[in-house]
PDB file of C-alpha atoms in Angstrom:
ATOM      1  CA  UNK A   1     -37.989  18.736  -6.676  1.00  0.00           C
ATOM      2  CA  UNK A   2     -37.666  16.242  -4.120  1.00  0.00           C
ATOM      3  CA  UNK A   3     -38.619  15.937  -0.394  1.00  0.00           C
ATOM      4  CA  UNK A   4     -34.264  15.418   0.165  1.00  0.00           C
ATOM      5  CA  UNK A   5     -33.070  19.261  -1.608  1.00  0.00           C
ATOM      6  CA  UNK A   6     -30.249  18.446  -4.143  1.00  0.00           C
ATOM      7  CA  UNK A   7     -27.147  20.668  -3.873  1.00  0.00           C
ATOM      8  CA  UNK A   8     -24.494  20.609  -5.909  1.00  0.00           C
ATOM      9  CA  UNK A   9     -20.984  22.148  -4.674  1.00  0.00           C
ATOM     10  CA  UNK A  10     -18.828  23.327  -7.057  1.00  0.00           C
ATOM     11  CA  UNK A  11     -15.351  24.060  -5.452  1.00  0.00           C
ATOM     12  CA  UNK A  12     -11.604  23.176  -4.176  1.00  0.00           C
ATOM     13  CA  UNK A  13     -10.760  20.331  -1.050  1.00  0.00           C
ATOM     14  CA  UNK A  14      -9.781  21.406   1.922  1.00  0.00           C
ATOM     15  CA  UNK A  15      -7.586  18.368   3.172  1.00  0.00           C
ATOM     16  CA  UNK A  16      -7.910  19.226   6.838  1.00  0.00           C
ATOM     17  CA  UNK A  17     -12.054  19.472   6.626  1.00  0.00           C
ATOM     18  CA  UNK A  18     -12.329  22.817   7.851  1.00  0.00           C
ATOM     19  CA  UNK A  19     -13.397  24.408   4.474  1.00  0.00           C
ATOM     20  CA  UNK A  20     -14.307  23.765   0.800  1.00  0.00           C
ATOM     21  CA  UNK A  21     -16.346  20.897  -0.101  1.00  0.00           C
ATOM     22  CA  UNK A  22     -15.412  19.156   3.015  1.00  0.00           C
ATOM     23  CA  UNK A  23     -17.607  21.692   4.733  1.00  0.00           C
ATOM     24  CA  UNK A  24     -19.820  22.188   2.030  1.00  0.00           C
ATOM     25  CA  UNK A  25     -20.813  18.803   2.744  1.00  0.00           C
ATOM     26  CA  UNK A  26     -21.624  18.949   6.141  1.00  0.00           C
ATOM     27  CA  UNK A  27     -23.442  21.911   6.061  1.00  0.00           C
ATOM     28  CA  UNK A  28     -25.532  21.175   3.410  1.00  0.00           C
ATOM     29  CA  UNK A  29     -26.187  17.381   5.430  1.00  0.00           C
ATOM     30  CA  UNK A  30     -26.817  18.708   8.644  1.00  0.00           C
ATOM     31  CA  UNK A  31     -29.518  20.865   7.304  1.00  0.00           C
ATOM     32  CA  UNK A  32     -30.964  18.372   5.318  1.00  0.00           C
ATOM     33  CA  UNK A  33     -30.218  18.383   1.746  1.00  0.00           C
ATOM     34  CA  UNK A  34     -28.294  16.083  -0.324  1.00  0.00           C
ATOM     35  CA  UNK A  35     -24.673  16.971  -1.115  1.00  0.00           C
ATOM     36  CA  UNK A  36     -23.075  16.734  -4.438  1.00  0.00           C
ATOM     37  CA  UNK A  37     -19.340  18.149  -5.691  1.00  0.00           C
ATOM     38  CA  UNK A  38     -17.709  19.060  -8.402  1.00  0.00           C
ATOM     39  CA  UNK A  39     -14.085  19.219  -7.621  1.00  0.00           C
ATOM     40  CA  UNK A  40     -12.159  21.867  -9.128  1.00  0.00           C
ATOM     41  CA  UNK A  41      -8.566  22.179  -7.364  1.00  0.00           C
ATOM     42  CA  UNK A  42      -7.115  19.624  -4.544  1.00  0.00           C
ATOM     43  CA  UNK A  43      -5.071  21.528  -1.590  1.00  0.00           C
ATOM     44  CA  UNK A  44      -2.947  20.511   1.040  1.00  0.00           C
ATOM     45  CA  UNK A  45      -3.998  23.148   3.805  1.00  0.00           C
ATOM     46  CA  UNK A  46      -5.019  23.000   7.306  1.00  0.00           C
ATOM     47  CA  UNK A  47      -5.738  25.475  10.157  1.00  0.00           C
ATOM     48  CA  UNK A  48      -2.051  27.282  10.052  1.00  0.00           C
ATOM     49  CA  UNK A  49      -2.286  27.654   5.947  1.00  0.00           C
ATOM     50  CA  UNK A  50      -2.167  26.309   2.495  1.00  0.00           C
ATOM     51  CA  UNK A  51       1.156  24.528   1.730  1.00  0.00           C
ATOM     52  CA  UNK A  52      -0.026  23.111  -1.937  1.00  0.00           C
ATOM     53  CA  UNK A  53      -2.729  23.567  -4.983  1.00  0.00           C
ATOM     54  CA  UNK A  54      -2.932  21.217  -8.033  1.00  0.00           C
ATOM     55  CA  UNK A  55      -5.947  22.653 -10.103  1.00  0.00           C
ATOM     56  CA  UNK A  56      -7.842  20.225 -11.829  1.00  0.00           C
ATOM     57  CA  UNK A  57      -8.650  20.176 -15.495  1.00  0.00           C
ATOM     58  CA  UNK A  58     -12.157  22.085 -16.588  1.00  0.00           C
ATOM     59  CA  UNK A  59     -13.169  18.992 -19.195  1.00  0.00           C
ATOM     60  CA  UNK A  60     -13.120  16.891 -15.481  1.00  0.00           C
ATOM     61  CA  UNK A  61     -14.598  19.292 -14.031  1.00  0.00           C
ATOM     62  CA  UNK A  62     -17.361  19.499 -16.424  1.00  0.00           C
ATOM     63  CA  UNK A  63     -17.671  15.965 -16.172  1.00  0.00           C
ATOM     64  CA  UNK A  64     -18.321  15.783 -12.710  1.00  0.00           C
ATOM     65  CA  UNK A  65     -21.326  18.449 -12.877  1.00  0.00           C
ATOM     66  CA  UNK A  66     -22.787  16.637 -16.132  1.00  0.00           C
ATOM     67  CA  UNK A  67     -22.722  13.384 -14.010  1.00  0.00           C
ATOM     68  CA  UNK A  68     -24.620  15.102 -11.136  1.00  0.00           C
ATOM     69  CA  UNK A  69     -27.177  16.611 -13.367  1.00  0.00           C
ATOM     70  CA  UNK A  70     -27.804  14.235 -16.032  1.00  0.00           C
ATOM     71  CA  UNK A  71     -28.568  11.700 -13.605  1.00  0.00           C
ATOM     72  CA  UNK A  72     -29.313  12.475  -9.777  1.00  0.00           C
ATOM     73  CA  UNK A  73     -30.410  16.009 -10.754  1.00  0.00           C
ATOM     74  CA  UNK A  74     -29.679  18.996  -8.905  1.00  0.00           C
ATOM     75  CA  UNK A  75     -32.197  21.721  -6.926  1.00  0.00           C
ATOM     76  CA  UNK A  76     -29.269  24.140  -6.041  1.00  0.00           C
ATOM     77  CA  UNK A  77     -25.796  25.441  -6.583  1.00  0.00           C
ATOM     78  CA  UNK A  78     -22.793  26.614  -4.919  1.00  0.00           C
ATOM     79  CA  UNK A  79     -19.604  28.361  -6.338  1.00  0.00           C
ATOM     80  CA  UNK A  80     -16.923  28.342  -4.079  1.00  0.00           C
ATOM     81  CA  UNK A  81     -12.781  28.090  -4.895  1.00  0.00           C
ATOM     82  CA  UNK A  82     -12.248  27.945  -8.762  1.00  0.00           C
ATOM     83  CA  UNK A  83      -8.427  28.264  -9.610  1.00  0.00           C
ATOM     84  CA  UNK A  84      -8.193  29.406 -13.414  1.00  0.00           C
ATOM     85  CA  UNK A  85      -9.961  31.297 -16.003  1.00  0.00           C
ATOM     86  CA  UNK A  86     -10.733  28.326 -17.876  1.00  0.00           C
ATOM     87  CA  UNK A  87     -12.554  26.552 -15.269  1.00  0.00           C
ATOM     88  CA  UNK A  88     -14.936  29.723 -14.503  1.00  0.00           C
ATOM     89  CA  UNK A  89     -16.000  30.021 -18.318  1.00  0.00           C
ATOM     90  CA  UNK A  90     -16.521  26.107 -17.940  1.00  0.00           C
ATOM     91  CA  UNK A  91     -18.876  26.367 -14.782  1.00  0.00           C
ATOM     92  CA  UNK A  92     -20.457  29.085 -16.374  1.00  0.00           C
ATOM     93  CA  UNK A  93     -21.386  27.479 -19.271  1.00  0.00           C
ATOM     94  CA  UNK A  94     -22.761  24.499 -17.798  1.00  0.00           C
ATOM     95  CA  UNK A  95     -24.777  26.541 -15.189  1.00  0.00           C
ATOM     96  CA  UNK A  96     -26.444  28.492 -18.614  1.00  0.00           C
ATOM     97  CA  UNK A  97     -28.674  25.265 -18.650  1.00  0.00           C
ATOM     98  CA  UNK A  98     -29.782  24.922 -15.207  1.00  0.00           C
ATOM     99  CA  UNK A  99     -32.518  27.086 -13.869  1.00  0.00           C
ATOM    100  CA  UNK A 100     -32.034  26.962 -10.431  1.00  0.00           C
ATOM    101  CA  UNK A 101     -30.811  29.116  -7.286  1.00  0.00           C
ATOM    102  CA  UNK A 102     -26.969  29.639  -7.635  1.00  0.00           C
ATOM    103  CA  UNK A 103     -24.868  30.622  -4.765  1.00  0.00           C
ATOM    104  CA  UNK A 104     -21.699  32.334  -5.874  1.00  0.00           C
ATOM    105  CA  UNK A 105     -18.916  33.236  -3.118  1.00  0.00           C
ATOM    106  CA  UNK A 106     -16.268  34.781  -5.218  1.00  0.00           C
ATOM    107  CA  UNK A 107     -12.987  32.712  -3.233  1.00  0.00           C
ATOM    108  CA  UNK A 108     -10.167  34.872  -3.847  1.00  0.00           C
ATOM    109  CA  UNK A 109      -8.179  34.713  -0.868  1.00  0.00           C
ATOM    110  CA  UNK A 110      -8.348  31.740   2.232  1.00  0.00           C
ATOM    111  CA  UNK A 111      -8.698  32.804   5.759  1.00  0.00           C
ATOM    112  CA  UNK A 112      -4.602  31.858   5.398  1.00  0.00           C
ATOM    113  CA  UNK A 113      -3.977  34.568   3.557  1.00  0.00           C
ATOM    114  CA  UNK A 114      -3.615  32.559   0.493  1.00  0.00           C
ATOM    115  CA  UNK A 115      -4.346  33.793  -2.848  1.00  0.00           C
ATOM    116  CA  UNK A 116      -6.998  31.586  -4.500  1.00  0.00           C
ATOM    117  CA  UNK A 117      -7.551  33.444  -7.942  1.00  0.00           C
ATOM    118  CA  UNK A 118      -5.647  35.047 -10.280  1.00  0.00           C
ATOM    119  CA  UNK A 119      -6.488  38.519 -11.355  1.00  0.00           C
ATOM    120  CA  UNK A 120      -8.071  37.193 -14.553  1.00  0.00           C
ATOM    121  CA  UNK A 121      -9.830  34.438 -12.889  1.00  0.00           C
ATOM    122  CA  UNK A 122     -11.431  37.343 -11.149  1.00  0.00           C
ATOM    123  CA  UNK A 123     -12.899  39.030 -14.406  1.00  0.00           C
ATOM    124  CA  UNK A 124     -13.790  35.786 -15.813  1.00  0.00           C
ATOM    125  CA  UNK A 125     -16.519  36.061 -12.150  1.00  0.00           C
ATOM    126  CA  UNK A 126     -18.094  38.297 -14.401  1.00  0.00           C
ATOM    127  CA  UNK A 127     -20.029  35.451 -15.952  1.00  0.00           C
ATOM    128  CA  UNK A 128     -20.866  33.624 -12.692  1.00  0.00           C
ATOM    129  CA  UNK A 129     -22.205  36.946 -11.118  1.00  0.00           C
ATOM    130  CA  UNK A 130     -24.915  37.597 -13.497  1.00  0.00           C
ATOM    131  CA  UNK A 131     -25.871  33.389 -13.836  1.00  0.00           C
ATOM    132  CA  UNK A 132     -26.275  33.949  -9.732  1.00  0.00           C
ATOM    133  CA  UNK A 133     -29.116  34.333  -7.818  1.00  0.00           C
ATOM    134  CA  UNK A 134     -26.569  35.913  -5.000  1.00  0.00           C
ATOM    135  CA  UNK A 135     -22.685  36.421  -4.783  1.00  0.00           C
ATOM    136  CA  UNK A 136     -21.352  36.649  -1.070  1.00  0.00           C
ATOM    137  CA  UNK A 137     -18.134  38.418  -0.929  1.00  0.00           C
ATOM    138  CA  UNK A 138     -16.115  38.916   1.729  1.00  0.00           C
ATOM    139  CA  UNK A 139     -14.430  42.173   3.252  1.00  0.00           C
ATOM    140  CA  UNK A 140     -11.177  42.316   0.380  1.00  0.00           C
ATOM    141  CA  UNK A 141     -13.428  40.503  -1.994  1.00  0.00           C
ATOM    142  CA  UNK A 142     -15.410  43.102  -2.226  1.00  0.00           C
ATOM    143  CA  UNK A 143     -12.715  45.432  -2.311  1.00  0.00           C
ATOM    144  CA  UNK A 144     -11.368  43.898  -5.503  1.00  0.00           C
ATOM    145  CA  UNK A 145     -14.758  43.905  -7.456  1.00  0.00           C
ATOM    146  CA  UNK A 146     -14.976  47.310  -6.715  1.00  0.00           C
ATOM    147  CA  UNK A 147     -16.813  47.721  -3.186  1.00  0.00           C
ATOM    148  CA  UNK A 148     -20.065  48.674  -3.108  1.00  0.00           C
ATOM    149  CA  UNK A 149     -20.519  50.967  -5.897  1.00  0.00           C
ATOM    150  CA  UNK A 150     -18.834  48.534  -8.227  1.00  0.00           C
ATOM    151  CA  UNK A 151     -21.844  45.651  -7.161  1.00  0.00           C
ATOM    152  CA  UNK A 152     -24.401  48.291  -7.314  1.00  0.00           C
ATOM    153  CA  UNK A 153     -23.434  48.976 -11.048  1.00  0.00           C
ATOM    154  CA  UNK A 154     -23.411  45.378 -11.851  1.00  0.00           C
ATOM    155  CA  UNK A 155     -26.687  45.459 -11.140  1.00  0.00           C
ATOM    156  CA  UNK A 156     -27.465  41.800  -9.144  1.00  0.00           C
ATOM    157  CA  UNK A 157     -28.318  40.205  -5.739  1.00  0.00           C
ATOM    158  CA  UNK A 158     -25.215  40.540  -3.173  1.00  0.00           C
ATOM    159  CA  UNK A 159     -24.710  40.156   0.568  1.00  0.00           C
ATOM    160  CA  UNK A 160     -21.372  41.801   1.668  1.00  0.00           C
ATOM    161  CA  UNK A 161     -20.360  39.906   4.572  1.00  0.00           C
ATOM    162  CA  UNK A 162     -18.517  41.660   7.416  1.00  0.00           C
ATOM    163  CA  UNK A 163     -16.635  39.207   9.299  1.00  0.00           C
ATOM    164  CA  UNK A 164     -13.605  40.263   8.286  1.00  0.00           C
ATOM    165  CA  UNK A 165     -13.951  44.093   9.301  1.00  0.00           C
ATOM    166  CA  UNK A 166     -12.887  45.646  12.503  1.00  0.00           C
ATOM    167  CA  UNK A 167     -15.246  46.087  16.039  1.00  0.00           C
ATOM    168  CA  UNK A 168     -17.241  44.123  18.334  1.00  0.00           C
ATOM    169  CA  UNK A 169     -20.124  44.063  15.862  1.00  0.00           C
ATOM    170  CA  UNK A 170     -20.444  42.395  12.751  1.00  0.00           C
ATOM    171  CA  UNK A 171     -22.675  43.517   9.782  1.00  0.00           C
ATOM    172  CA  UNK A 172     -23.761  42.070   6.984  1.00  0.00           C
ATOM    173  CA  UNK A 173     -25.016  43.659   4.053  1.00  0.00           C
ATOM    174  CA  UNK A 174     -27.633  42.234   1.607  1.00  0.00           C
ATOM    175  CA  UNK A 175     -28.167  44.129  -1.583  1.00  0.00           C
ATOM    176  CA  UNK A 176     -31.106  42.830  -3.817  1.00  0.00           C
ATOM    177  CA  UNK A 177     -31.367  45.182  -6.733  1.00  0.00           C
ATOM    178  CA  UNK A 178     -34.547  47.785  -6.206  1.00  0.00           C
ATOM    179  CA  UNK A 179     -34.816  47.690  -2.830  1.00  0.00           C
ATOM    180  CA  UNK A 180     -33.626  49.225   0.771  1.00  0.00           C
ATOM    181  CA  UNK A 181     -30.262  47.573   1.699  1.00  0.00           C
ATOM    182  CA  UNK A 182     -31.020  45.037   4.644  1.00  0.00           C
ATOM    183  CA  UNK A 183     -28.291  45.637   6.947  1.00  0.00           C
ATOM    184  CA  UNK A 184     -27.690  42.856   9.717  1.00  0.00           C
ATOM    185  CA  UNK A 185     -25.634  43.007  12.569  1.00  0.00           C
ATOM    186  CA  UNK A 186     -24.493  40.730  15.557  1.00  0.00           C
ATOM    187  CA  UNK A 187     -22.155  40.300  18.899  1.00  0.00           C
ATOM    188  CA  UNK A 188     -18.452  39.263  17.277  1.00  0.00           C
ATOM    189  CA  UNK A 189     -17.454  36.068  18.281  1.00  0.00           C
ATOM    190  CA  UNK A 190     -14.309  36.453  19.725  1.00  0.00           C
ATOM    191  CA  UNK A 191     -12.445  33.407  18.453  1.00  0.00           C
ATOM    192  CA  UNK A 192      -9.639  32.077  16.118  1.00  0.00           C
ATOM    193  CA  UNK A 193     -11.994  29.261  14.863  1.00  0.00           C
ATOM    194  CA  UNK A 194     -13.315  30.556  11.827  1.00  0.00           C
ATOM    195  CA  UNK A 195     -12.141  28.474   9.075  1.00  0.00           C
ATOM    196  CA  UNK A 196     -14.714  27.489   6.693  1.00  0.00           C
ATOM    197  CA  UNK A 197     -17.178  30.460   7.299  1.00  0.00           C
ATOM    198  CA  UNK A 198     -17.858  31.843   3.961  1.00  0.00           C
ATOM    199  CA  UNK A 199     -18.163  28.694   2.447  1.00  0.00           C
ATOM    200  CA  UNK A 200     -20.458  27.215   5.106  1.00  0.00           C
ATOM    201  CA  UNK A 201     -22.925  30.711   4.328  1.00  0.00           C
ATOM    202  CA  UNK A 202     -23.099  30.046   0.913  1.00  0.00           C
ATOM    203  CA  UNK A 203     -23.793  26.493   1.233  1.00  0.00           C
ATOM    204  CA  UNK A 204     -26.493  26.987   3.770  1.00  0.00           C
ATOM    205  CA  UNK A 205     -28.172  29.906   1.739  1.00  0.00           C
ATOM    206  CA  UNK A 206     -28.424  27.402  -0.959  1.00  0.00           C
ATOM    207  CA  UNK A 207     -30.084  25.216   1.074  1.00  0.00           C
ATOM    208  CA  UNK A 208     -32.045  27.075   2.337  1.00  0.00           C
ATOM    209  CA  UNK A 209     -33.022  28.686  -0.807  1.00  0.00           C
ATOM    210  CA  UNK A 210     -34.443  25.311  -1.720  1.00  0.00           C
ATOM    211  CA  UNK A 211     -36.280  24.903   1.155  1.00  0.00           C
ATOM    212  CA  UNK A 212     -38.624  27.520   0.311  1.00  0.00           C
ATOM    213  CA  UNK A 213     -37.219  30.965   1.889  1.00  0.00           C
ATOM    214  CA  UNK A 214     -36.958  34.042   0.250  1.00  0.00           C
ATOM    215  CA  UNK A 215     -33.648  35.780   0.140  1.00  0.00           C
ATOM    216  CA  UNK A 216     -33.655  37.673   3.131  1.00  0.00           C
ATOM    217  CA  UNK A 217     -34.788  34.891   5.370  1.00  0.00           C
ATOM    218  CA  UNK A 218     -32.919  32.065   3.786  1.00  0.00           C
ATOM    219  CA  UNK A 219     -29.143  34.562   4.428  1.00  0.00           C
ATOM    220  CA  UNK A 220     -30.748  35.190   8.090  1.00  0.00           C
ATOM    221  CA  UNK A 221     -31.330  31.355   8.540  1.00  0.00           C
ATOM    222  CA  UNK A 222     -27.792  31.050   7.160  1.00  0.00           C
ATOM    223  CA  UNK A 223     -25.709  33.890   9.392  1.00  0.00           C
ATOM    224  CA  UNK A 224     -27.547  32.144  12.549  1.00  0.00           C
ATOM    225  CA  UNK A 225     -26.413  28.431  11.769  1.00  0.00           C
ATOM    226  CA  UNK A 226     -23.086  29.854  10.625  1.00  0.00           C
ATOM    227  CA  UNK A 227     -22.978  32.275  14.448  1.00  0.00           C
ATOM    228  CA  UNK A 228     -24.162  28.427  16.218  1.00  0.00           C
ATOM    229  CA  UNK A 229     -21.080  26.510  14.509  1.00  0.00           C
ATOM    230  CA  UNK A 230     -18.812  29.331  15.292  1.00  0.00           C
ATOM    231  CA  UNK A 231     -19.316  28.844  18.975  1.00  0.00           C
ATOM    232  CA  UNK A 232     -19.620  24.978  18.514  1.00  0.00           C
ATOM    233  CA  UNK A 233     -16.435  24.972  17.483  1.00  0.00           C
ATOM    234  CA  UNK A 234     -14.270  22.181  18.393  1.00  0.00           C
ATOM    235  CA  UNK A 235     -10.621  23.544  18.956  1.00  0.00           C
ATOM    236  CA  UNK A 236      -8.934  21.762  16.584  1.00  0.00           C
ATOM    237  CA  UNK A 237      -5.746  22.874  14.975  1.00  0.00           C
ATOM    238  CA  UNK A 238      -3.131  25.264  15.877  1.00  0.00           C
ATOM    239  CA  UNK A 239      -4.312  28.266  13.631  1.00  0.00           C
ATOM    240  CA  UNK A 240      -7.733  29.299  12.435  1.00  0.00           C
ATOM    241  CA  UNK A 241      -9.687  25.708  13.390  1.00  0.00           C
ATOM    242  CA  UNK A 242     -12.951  24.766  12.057  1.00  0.00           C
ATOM    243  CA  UNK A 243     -16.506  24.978  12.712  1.00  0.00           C
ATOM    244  CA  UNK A 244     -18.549  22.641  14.769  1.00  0.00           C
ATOM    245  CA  UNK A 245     -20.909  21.919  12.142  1.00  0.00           C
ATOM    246  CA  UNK A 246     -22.814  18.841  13.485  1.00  0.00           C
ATOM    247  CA  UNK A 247     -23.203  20.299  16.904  1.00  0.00           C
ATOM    248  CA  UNK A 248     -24.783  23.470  15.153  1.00  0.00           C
ATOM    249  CA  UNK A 249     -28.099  24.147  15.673  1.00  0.00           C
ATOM    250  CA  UNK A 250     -30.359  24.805  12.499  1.00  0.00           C
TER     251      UNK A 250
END
């Protein structure tokens, strides 16, 4: 590995910036690394919704991942927005090579509202859940892979995230397979800009998991740079805005 961590982001464009690779990007910059994409699905969205999604096809998007690692050479992954069946089995099977930490959060619905994936794009996550080194589902993401009883059977490395629940505090829940759950809870940030969140944790975990930190530290590292770009926000937007990723503090 490099001095300058690698991370390769596999997911859909957010054409306002708030989410996707566009903040996949700048989290995994402002924290150091080197970002890398793999493009699976164009939308036309910004902070009041998604208006359009053309998927791309999974031979591009294989391409795109075989010219990142057959070349530059990646220390990281993360899954975000995938779009089709096909394109999962496709990530999948070009992750079976790699042997490095993979981020998985299972997109299934935007912080529109919009629905992301399919039912059977969901059971093709199957695949992608075992090849990760942690899946980070939110609140109804969870619900549709069966809540916590459904993870626990699967048998892997999960942190349920809680921003999407009800009250003043907000818990996260890491599950690592064999031991205690680490529970984690903070203040709620009273705010409507929160677009981008999930994908910003799973990029910075990945980071971070590259850095050197264990699981636990590298999701706390992540949940406190995710809580500074939450209240860095900058306003934008008439709906849920975006984070204020460069004015975040690491």
């Amino acid at each position: 590995m490099t001095d300058l961590p690698r991370i390769l982001s596999i997911a859909g464009s957010d054409s306002s910036g708030g989410a996707g690779i566009q903040a996949d990007i700048k989290t995994i910059t402002v924290l150091g690394g080197y970002a890398m994409t793999a493009i699976t699905a164009i939308t036309a969205q910004n902070t009041l919704g998604v208006t359009a999604v053309e998927v791309l096809s999974p031979d591009l998007i294989s391409a795109q991942i075989d010219a990142c690692t057959g070349d530059i050479g990646v220390d990281a992954v993360k899954i975000g927005m995938l779009g089709s069946p096909a394109i999962a089995h496709a990530v999948a099977e070009r992750l079976e090579r790699l042997s490095v930490p993979i981020v998985f959060d299972p997109v299934m619905v935007a912080t529109s509202g919009a629905t992301l994936a399919d039912a059977e794009t969901i059971a093709a996550f199957e695949r992608l859940m075992r090849l990760a080194t942690l899946s980070t589902p939110n609140v109804p993401e969870l619900a549709a892979l069966g809540g916590h009883e459904g993870m626990a059977a699967r048998g892997i490395a999960y942190l349920a995230k809680g921003g999407d629940a009800d009250g003043d505090q907000v818990e996260d829940v890491l599950v690592i397979p064999g031991q205690a759950p680490l529970h984690m809870t903070a203040p709620r940030i009273h705010t409507r800009h929160t677009h981008g969140t999930g994908c910003t944790m799973s990029s910075a975990i990945a980071t971070w998991l590259v850095r050197g930190l264990d699981l636990p530290e590298a999701v706390e590292r992540a949940r406190r740079f995710v809580r500074s770009a939450i209240a860095a926000a900058p306003g934008f937007g008439g709906g849920s805005g975006p984070l204020g990723h460069t004015a975040a503090q690491a």
